[in-house]
Amino acid sequence: MKDFAGKFAVITGGGTGMGRELARQLVAEGCNVAMCDVSVEAMAETKRLCEAEKLPQGLRVTTHVADVSIEAHLQRFRDELIEQQATDKIHLLFNNAGIGGGGSLFTNTREQWERTFNICWGGVYLGVRTFLPLMMKADEAHIVNTSSVNGFWASVGLGASHTAYSAAKFAVKGFTEALMTDLRLNAPHIKCSVVMPGHIGTSIVSNSRRIQSGAESDELSPNEILATRQRLNGMGIDTAPMSDADIQQIALDRARTFREEAPTTAAAAAKIILDGVKAERWRILVGDDAHKLDERVRQAPEKAYTPEFYKGFTEEVGWRLG
């Protein structure tokens, strides 16, 4: 698929971050876009940005409320797409939606753990299941599943448990790699790619907290303050002298710096992904940090979870995930 003009694309998690930038860049190339998200407001802003430059006549950008972990929501999204986009086929499927959280089997609830896993992995699986029949009707199509560097390195450092997200992203990577053969045998006109971003400047930290807590406010609950203290203590930071207000500010600063001080912007990430799709690359690493981490893990897999590995890597790439 060398260009996207006149094609139909589905993007999950289109309200912010890479999903928003994928939508903007696809529309700029003349591609019809149907996006879903749990936030009506975020999608409205994405649509506004897409339409800031006058759309070519007939080009459609539609928004659909859906939780990708719920199959009925995705099926409703599909049915709305068919009606509102006036098509029975799609050419591009970006299973992009994801959240963090629920990293520990000990300090997080089962509900938090499964919420993360069911969105990050279940959303990909259900997305493919739901939209594959529409891709079968296209003359060419491409499935793009977002994994992560946590799909080959299950850590964000020694001070934070990261089991739910990492397990989900490993699943996405394995599923997509296996899907290549399934498609080759049964639907050779459909290609697929697994995307493995490093640290990208998005709002995933703040968005994940809101989804996990069900709260719109940025103010941490007493339980969240306690969990943040535990995370910081695990990183070797003594939180005893810190007030709850101090902990709240640290959490706000972490979300801001993750978004604003990342080595790769969401817009740059989206361009790398779309260029990879055009080049029919099945494996798309996003960011210099992703390339360097991939190289380090391959060179010394037995050392990948040692303090020395993490210290050396973060010093090389400048990660400050906190």
XYZ file of C-alpha atoms in Angstrom:
322
model
C 0.000 0.000 0.000
C 2.045 2.880 -1.312
C -0.454 5.639 -0.569
C -3.573 6.132 1.540
C -5.656 8.426 -0.668
C -9.234 7.245 -0.942
C -8.702 4.441 1.559
C -10.706 3.775 4.741
C -8.860 3.542 8.066
C -9.962 2.487 11.553
C -8.026 3.830 14.543
C -8.661 2.767 18.124
C -7.617 5.221 20.816
C -7.928 8.108 18.387
C -8.596 10.760 21.013
C -5.011 11.525 22.013
C -1.375 10.668 21.445
C -0.306 8.498 18.526
C -3.921 7.751 17.603
C -4.641 11.440 17.141
C -1.513 11.972 15.066
C -2.207 8.921 12.912
C -5.650 10.355 12.184
C -4.257 13.773 11.294
C -1.592 12.413 8.977
C -3.907 9.941 7.278
C -6.513 12.630 6.631
C -3.782 14.891 5.251
C -3.075 12.143 2.705
C -6.736 11.899 1.702
C -7.694 8.869 3.770
C -11.133 8.471 5.351
C -10.818 7.885 9.091
C -13.156 6.289 11.622
C -11.800 6.491 15.159
C -12.965 5.257 18.529
C -12.100 6.263 22.074
C -13.747 6.378 25.485
C -13.531 10.189 25.521
C -16.020 12.113 23.386
C -14.198 15.372 24.102
C -10.789 14.060 23.069
C -12.141 12.683 19.798
C -13.903 15.951 19.066
C -10.564 17.733 19.357
C -8.889 15.193 17.079
C -11.643 15.682 14.520
C -11.320 19.475 14.801
C -7.581 19.233 14.155
C -8.172 16.945 11.177
C -10.642 19.411 9.723
C -8.553 22.517 10.433
C -7.331 22.298 6.862
C -10.402 22.018 4.660
C -11.089 18.369 3.879
C -11.294 17.270 0.246
C -14.889 16.916 -0.909
C -16.382 13.629 0.214
C -13.647 12.748 2.736
C -15.107 11.513 5.999
C -13.809 11.683 9.578
C -16.134 9.983 12.063
C -15.930 9.454 15.826
C -17.336 6.541 17.787
C -17.447 5.894 21.537
C -16.085 2.439 22.365
C -14.188 0.602 25.064
C -12.023 -1.767 23.030
C -12.054 -4.416 25.754
C -15.797 -4.917 25.179
C -16.644 -6.792 21.981
C -20.163 -5.361 21.763
C -18.707 -1.834 21.734
C -16.431 -2.682 18.820
C -19.278 -4.347 16.954
C -21.375 -1.198 17.415
C -18.397 0.857 16.189
C -18.169 -1.374 13.101
C -21.881 -1.024 12.342
C -21.767 2.769 12.802
C -18.729 2.930 10.527
C -20.506 1.023 7.756
C -23.419 3.455 7.922
C -21.601 6.743 8.478
C -18.655 6.072 6.168
C -20.946 4.465 3.562
C -18.595 1.537 3.000
C -18.550 -2.197 3.544
C -14.755 -2.432 3.544
C -11.711 -0.926 5.242
C -8.066 -0.907 4.162
C -6.232 0.010 7.365
C -6.757 -1.108 10.952
C -4.680 0.569 13.662
C -5.171 -1.259 16.963
C -3.595 1.564 18.921
C -5.622 1.954 22.137
C -3.800 1.214 25.376
C -3.417 2.126 29.019
C -0.940 1.423 31.803
C -1.462 0.536 35.429
C -2.188 -2.571 37.427
C 1.450 -3.539 37.286
C 1.657 -5.629 40.454
C -0.075 -8.809 41.542
C 0.528 -7.687 45.128
C -0.102 -3.951 45.409
C -2.725 -3.509 42.678
C -6.198 -4.993 42.517
C -7.138 -7.786 40.150
C -9.601 -5.380 38.517
C -6.801 -2.880 37.734
C -4.561 -5.625 36.373
C -7.225 -7.068 34.121
C -8.374 -3.633 32.963
C -4.912 -2.946 31.559
C -4.511 -6.430 30.077
C -7.979 -6.510 28.535
C -7.512 -3.141 26.811
C -3.907 -3.584 25.670
C -4.251 -7.210 24.526
C -7.995 -7.834 24.308
C -8.522 -4.653 22.304
C -6.073 -5.850 19.670
C -7.518 -9.353 19.454
C -11.129 -8.146 19.369
C -10.225 -5.385 16.931
C -8.865 -7.911 14.449
C -11.816 -10.260 14.987
C -14.332 -7.446 14.485
C -12.869 -5.705 11.447
C -11.290 -8.615 9.564
C -14.472 -9.316 7.522
C -14.389 -5.711 6.244
C -10.713 -6.062 5.350
C -11.431 -9.272 3.465
C -13.643 -7.231 1.114
C -10.876 -4.726 0.274
C -8.474 -5.239 -2.615
C -5.560 -4.628 -0.229
C -5.395 -4.091 3.524
C -2.984 -3.757 6.424
C -3.359 -4.516 10.140
C -1.152 -2.433 12.447
C -0.974 -3.646 16.051
C 0.708 -1.470 18.658
C 2.914 -3.413 21.032
C 5.788 -1.655 22.830
C 9.406 -2.072 23.778
C 7.721 -3.783 26.721
C 6.811 -6.458 24.210
C 10.422 -7.616 24.281
C 11.629 -6.113 27.584
C 9.177 -6.487 30.480
C 10.293 -3.618 32.677
C 10.303 0.114 33.271
C 13.023 -0.146 35.879
C 13.795 -1.854 39.141
C 11.441 0.222 41.286
C 8.146 -0.450 39.537
C 6.188 -3.644 38.852
C 4.988 -3.756 35.260
C 3.370 -7.145 34.746
C -0.032 -6.376 33.183
C 1.171 -4.014 30.459
C 4.214 -6.127 29.622
C 2.219 -9.362 29.439
C -0.277 -7.695 27.116
C 2.398 -6.237 24.862
C 4.247 -9.561 24.630
C 0.919 -11.091 23.584
C 0.387 -8.439 20.909
C 3.859 -9.037 19.499
C 3.471 -12.824 19.398
C -0.036 -12.635 17.964
C 1.017 -10.303 15.150
C 4.061 -12.362 14.234
C 1.924 -15.520 14.092
C -0.757 -13.649 12.155
C 1.667 -13.128 9.260
C 1.506 -16.816 8.388
C -2.251 -17.029 8.945
C -2.796 -14.121 6.552
C -0.349 -15.463 3.980
C -2.233 -18.762 3.887
C -5.790 -17.448 4.044
C -5.859 -13.759 3.062
C -2.650 -12.872 1.177
C -3.966 -9.428 0.240
C -3.825 -8.426 3.927
C -0.467 -7.531 5.505
C 0.269 -6.909 9.176
C 2.812 -5.034 11.271
C 3.720 -4.973 14.937
C 4.688 -1.530 16.226
C 7.100 -1.290 19.163
C 7.468 2.296 20.366
C 9.929 3.442 22.978
C 9.134 6.483 25.112
C 6.691 8.568 23.064
C 5.354 11.922 24.229
C 1.723 11.082 24.956
C -0.786 11.495 27.780
C -0.859 7.765 28.587
C 0.212 8.328 32.204
C -2.619 10.732 33.038
C -5.157 8.971 30.795
C -4.390 5.593 32.364
C -4.901 6.968 35.857
C -8.272 8.423 34.939
C -9.467 5.208 33.300
C -8.222 3.013 36.141
C -9.711 5.245 38.846
C -12.842 6.302 36.987
C -12.144 9.898 38.062
C -11.820 12.923 35.813
C -9.897 14.954 38.390
C -6.082 14.976 38.472
C -6.204 14.842 42.264
C -5.016 11.521 43.658
C -7.194 9.520 46.009
C -5.763 8.386 49.384
C -5.164 4.918 47.909
C -3.382 6.393 44.897
C -1.187 8.521 47.147
C -0.267 5.400 49.105
C 0.510 3.502 45.901
C 2.683 6.377 44.658
C 4.586 6.379 47.943
C 5.178 2.634 47.562
C 6.423 3.090 44.004
C 8.812 5.860 45.014
C 10.061 3.875 48.002
C 10.736 0.981 45.642
C 12.925 3.313 43.601
C 14.971 4.127 46.671
C 13.294 7.475 47.386
C 12.418 8.106 51.030
C 8.869 9.488 51.051
C 8.531 9.697 54.837
C 9.335 13.442 54.964
C 6.949 14.152 52.065
C 3.419 15.425 52.588
C 0.477 14.146 50.560
C 0.638 17.417 48.624
C 4.255 16.656 47.729
C 3.253 13.229 46.442
C 0.427 14.784 44.412
C 2.866 17.207 42.784
C 5.315 14.428 41.962
C 2.515 12.540 40.203
C 1.522 15.613 38.182
C 5.134 16.303 37.252
C 5.622 12.689 36.150
C 2.644 12.857 33.783
C 3.818 16.195 32.389
C 7.447 15.193 31.849
C 6.417 11.877 30.268
C 4.408 13.839 27.715
C 6.607 16.885 27.201
C 10.159 15.561 27.604
C 9.951 12.343 25.609
C 12.673 11.720 23.000
C 10.040 11.094 20.293
C 6.870 13.103 19.743
C 3.550 11.468 18.928
C 3.605 13.144 15.509
C 7.071 11.761 14.720
C 5.954 8.321 15.907
C 2.909 8.385 13.617
C 5.076 9.254 10.608
C 7.447 6.360 11.364
C 4.477 3.993 11.596
C 2.862 5.154 8.351
C 6.199 5.041 6.507
C 6.626 1.492 7.806
C 3.212 0.501 6.503
C 4.022 1.912 3.045
C 7.275 -0.047 3.059
C 5.393 -3.214 4.140
C 7.654 -3.664 7.152
C 6.206 -6.192 9.576
C 8.359 -4.968 12.473
C 8.327 -1.239 13.199
C 10.533 0.055 16.017
C 9.686 3.649 16.930
C 12.382 5.910 18.375
C 16.138 5.663 18.798
C 15.567 4.366 22.330
C 13.541 1.460 20.953
C 16.322 0.542 18.525
C 18.999 0.778 21.215
C 17.002 -1.219 23.745
C 16.250 -3.921 21.169
C 19.965 -4.189 20.405
C 20.954 -4.367 24.082
C 18.382 -7.036 24.951
C 19.449 -9.171 21.989
C 23.119 -8.839 22.925
C 22.686 -9.860 26.567
C 19.227 -11.287 27.324
C 20.385 -12.855 30.594
C 21.404 -9.435 31.890
C 18.300 -7.559 30.731
C 16.764 -7.293 34.211
C 19.867 -6.439 36.209
C 20.528 -3.033 37.811
C 23.571 -2.589 35.596
C 21.538 -3.106 32.409
C 18.893 -0.576 33.381
C 21.408 1.997 34.601
C 23.509 1.726 31.455
C 20.527 1.941 29.149
C 18.853 4.902 30.852
C 22.144 6.793 30.891
C 22.599 6.151 27.170
C 19.145 7.259 26.064
C 18.240 9.703 28.825
C 15.089 7.957 30.037
C 13.575 9.539 33.147
C 10.341 7.619 33.594
C 10.096 7.894 37.377
